[in-house]
PDB file of C-alpha atoms in Angstrom:
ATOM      1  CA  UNK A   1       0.000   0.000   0.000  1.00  0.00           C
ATOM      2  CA  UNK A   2       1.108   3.607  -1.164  1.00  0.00           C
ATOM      3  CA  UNK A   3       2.272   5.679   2.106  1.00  0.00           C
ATOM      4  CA  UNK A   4       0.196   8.705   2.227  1.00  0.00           C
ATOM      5  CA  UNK A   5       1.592  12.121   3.036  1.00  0.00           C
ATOM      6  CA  UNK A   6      -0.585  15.125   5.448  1.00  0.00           C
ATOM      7  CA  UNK A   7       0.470  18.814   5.002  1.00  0.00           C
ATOM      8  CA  UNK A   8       1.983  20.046   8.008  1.00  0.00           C
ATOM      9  CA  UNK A   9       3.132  23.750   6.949  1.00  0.00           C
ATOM     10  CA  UNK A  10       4.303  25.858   3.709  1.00  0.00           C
ATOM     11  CA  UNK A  11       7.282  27.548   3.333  1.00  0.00           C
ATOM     12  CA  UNK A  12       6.667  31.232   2.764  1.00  0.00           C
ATOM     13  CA  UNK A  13      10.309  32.406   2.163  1.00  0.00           C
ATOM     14  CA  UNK A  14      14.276  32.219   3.214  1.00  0.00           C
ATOM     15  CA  UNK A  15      15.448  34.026   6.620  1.00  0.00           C
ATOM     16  CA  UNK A  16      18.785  35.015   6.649  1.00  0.00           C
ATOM     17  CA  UNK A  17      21.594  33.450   4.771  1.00  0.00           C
ATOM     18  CA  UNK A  18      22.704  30.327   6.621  1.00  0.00           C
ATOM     19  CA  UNK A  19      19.762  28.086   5.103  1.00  0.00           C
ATOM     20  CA  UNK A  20      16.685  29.047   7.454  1.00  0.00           C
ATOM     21  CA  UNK A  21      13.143  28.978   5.954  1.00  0.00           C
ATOM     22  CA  UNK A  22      10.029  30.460   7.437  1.00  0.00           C
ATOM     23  CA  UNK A  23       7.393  28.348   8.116  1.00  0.00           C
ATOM     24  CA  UNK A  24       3.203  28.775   8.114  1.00  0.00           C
ATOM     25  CA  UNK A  25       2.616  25.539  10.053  1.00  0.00           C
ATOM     26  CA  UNK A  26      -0.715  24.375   9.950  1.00  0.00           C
ATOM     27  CA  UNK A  27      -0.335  21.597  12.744  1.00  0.00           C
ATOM     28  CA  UNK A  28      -1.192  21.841  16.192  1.00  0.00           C
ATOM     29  CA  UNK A  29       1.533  19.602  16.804  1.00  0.00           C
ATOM     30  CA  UNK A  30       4.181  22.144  15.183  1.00  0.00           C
ATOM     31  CA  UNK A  31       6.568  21.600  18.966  1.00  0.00           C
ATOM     32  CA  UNK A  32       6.770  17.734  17.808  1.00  0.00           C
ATOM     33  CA  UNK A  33       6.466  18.050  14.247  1.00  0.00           C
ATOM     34  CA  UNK A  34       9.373  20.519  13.968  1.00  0.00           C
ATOM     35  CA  UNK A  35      12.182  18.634  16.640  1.00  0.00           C
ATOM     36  CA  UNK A  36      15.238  18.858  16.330  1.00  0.00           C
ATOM     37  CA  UNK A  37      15.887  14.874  14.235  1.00  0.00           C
ATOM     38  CA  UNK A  38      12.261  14.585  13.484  1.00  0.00           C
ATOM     39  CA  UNK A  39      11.691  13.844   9.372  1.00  0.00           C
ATOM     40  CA  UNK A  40       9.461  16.384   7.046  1.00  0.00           C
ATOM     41  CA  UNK A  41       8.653  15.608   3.381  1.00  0.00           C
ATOM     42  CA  UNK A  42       8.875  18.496   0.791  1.00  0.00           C
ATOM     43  CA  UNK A  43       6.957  18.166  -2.113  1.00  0.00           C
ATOM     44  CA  UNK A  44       8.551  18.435  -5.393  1.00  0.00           C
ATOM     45  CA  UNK A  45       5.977  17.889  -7.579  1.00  0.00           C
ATOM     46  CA  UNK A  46       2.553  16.215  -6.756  1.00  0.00           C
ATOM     47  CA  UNK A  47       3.433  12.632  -6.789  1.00  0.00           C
ATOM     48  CA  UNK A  48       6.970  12.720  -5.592  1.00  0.00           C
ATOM     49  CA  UNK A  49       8.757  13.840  -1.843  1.00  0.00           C
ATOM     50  CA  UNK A  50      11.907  14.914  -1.008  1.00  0.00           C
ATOM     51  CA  UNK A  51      12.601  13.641   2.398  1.00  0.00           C
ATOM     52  CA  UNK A  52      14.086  16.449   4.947  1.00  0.00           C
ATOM     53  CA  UNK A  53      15.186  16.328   8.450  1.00  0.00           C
ATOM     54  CA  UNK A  54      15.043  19.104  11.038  1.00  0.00           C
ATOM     55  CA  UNK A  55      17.877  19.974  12.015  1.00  0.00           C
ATOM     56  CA  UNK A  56      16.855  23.187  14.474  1.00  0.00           C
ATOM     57  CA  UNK A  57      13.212  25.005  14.626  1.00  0.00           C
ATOM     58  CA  UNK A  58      11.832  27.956  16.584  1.00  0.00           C
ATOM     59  CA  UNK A  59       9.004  29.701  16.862  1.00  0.00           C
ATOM     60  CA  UNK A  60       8.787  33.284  15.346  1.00  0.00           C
ATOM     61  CA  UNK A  61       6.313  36.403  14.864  1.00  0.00           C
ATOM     62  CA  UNK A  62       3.284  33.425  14.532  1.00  0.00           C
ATOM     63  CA  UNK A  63       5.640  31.796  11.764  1.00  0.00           C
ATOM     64  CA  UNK A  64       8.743  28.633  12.484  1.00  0.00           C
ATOM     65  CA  UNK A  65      11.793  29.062  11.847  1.00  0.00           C
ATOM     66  CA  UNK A  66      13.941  25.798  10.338  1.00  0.00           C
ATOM     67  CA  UNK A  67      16.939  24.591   9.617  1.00  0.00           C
ATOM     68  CA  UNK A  68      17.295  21.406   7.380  1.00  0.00           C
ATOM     69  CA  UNK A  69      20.229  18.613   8.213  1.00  0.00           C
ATOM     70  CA  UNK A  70      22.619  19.325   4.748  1.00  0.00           C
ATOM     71  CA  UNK A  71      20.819  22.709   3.960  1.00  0.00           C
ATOM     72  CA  UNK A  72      23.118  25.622   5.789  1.00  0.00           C
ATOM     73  CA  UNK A  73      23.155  28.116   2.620  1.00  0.00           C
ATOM     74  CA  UNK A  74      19.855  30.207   1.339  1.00  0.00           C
ATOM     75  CA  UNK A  75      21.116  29.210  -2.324  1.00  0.00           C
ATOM     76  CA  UNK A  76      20.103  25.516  -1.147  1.00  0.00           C
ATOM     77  CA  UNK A  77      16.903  26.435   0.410  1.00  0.00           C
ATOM     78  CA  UNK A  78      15.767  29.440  -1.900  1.00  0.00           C
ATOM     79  CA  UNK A  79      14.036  26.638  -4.199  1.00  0.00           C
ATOM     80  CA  UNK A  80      11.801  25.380  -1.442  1.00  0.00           C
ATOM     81  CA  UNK A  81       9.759  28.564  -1.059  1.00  0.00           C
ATOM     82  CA  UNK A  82       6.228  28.147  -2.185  1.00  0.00           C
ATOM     83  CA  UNK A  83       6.513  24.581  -1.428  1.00  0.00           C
ATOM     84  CA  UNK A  84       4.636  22.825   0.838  1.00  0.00           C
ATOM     85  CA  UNK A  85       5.958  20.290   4.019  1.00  0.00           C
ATOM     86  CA  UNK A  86       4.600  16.724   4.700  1.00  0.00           C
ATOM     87  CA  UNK A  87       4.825  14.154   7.263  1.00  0.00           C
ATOM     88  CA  UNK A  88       3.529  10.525   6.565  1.00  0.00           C
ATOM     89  CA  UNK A  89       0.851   8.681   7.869  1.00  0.00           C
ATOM     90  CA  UNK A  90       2.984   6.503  10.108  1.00  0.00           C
ATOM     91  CA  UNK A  91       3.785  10.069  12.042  1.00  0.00           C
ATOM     92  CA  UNK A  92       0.393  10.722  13.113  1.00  0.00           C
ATOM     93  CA  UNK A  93      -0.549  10.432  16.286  1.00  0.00           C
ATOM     94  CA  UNK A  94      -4.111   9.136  17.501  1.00  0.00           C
ATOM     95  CA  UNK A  95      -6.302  11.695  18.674  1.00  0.00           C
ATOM     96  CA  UNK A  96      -8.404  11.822  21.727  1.00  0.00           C
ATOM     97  CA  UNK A  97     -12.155  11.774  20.842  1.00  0.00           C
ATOM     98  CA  UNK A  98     -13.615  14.679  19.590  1.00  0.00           C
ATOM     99  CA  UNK A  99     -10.036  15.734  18.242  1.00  0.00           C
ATOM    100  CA  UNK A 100      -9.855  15.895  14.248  1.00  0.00           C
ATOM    101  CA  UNK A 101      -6.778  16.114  11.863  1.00  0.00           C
ATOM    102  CA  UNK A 102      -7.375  19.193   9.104  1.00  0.00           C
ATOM    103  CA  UNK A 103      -7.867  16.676   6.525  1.00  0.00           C
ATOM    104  CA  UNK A 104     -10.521  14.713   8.358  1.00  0.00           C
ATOM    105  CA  UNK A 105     -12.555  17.914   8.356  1.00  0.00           C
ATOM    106  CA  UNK A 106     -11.893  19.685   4.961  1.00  0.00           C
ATOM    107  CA  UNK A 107     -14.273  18.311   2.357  1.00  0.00           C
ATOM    108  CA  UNK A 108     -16.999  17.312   5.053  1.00  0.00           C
ATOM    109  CA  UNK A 109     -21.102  17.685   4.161  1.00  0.00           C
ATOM    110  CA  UNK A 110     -22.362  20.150   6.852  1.00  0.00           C
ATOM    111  CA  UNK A 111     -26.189  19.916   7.282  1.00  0.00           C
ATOM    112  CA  UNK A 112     -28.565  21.255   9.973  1.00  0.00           C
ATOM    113  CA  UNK A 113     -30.684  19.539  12.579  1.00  0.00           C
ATOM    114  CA  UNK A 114     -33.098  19.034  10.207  1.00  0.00           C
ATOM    115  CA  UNK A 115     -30.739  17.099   7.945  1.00  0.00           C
ATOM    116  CA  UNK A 116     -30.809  19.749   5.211  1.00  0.00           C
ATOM    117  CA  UNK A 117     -27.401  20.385   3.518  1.00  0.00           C
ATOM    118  CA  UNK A 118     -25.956  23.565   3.995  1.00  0.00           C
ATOM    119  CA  UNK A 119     -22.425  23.275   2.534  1.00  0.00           C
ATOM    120  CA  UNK A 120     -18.898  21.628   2.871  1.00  0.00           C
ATOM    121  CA  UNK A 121     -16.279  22.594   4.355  1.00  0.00           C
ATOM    122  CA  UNK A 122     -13.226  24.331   2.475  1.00  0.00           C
ATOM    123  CA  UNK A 123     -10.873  25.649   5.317  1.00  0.00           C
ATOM    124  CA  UNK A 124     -10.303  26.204   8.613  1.00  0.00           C
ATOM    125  CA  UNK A 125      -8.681  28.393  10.955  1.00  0.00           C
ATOM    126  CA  UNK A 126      -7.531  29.199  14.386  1.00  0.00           C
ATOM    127  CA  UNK A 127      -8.651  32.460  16.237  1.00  0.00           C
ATOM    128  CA  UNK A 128      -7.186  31.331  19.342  1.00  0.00           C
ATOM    129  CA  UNK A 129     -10.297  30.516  21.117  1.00  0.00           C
ATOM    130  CA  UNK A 130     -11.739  27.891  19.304  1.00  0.00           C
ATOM    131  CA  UNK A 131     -11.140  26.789  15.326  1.00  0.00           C
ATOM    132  CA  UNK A 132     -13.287  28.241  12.668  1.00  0.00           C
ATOM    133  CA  UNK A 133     -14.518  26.098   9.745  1.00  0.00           C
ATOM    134  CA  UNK A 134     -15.111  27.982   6.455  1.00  0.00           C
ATOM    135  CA  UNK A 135     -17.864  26.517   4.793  1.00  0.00           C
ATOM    136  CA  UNK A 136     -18.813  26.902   0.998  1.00  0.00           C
ATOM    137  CA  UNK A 137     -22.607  27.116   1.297  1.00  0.00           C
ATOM    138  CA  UNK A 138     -24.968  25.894  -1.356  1.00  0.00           C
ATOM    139  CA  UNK A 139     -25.884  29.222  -2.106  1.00  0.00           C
ATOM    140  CA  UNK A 140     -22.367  29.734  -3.842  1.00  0.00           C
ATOM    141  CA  UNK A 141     -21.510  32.225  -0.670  1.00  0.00           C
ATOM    142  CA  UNK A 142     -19.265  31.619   2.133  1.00  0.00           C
ATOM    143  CA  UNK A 143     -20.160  31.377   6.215  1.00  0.00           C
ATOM    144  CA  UNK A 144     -18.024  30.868   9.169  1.00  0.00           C
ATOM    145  CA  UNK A 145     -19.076  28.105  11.240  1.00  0.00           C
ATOM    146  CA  UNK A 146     -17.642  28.326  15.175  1.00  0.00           C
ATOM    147  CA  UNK A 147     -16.482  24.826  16.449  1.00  0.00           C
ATOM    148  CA  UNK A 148     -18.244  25.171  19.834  1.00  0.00           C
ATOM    149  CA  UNK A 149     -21.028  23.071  21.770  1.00  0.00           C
ATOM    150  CA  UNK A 150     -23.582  25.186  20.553  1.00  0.00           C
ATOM    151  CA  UNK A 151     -23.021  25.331  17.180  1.00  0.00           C
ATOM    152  CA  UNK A 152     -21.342  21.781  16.161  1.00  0.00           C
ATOM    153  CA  UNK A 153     -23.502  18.942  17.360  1.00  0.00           C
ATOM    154  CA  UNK A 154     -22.221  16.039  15.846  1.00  0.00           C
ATOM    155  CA  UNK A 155     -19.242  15.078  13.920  1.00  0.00           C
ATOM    156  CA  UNK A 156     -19.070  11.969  11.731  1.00  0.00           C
ATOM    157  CA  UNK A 157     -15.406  11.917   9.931  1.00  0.00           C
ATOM    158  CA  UNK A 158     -16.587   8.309   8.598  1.00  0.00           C
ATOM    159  CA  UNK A 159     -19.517   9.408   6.726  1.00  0.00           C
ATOM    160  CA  UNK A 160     -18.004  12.925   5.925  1.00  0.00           C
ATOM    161  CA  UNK A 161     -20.629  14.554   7.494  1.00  0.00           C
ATOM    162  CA  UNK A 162     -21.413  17.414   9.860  1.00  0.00           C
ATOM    163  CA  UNK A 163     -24.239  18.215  12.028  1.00  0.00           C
ATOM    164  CA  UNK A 164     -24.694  21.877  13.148  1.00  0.00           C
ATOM    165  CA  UNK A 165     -27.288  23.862  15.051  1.00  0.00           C
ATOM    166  CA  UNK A 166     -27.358  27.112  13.175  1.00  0.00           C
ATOM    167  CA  UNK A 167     -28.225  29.493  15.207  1.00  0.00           C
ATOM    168  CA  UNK A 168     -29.855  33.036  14.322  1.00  0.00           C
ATOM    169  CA  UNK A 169     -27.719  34.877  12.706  1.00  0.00           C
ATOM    170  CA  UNK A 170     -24.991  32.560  11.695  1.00  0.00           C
ATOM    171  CA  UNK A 171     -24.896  32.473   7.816  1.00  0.00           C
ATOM    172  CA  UNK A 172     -26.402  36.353   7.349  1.00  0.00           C
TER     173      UNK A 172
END
């Protein structure tokens, strides 16, 4: 079976000249993810990985700040901007219940109490409260759905399928 790859981050741009990129991480894991040893996959292209391995990481103005094993120039690591960084399956850690990976999430059917669909889900985001889900409604707009109690009633990553109570208000 084909190892499958989940986006942890995209390189924005360089930072300084001794090799080190900066980092949108889009993990809540980025501590473990970006250890000093641990192993990151940059894709090339769409079906092939170039395997990388931290070499140091710290956290910067909301952005990480790497350093690649083999990489200490910014002529080495000027190719990698725009490029986005992977870790494999095998990586992932199990998540307590009611925790979701990104990918579990995107692409879900969101539907009301009543069972009607309302949209799917396109992106998400952290506001440091609680995550936002963007949802592309079947109206063509886009609404902001909360992930709290009140809002998000039941989450089925089998099925692909999310149950909200949409309360007044929430898609105007």
């Amino acid at each position: 079976m084909e190892e499958k790859y989940y986006k942890v981050g995209t390189i924005v741009n360089t930072h300084g000249i001794r090799g080190e990129v900066k980092l949108k991480a889009t993990t809540d894991f980025a501590q473990e993810r970006f250890a000093k040893g641990q192993l990151v996959y940059l894709d090339k292209d769409q079906s092939q990985y170039q395997e990388l391995v931290i070499k140091a990481s710290r956290p910067h103005k909301g952005m990480w700040l790497l350093t690649f094993e083999n990489y200490a120039d910014i002529n080495l690591v000027e190719v990698f901007k725009g490029h986005d960084l992977y870790v494999s399956g095998s990586q992932r850690q199990d998540l307590a219940a009611g925790e979701y990976y990104y990918d579990q999430i995107i692409g879900c059917q969101v539907v009301d109490l009543n069972q009607t669909v309302l949209g799917e889900i396109i992106d998400i985001f952290t506001t440091g409260a609680n995550d936002v889900w963007t949802v592309r409604l079947t109206t063509g707009k886009e609404g902001l759905i909360p992930v709290i109690p009140d809002v998000v009633k039941d989450v089925d990553v089998a099925q692909k399928r999310i149950t909200i109570d949409v309360l007044e208000g929430l898609f105007d």
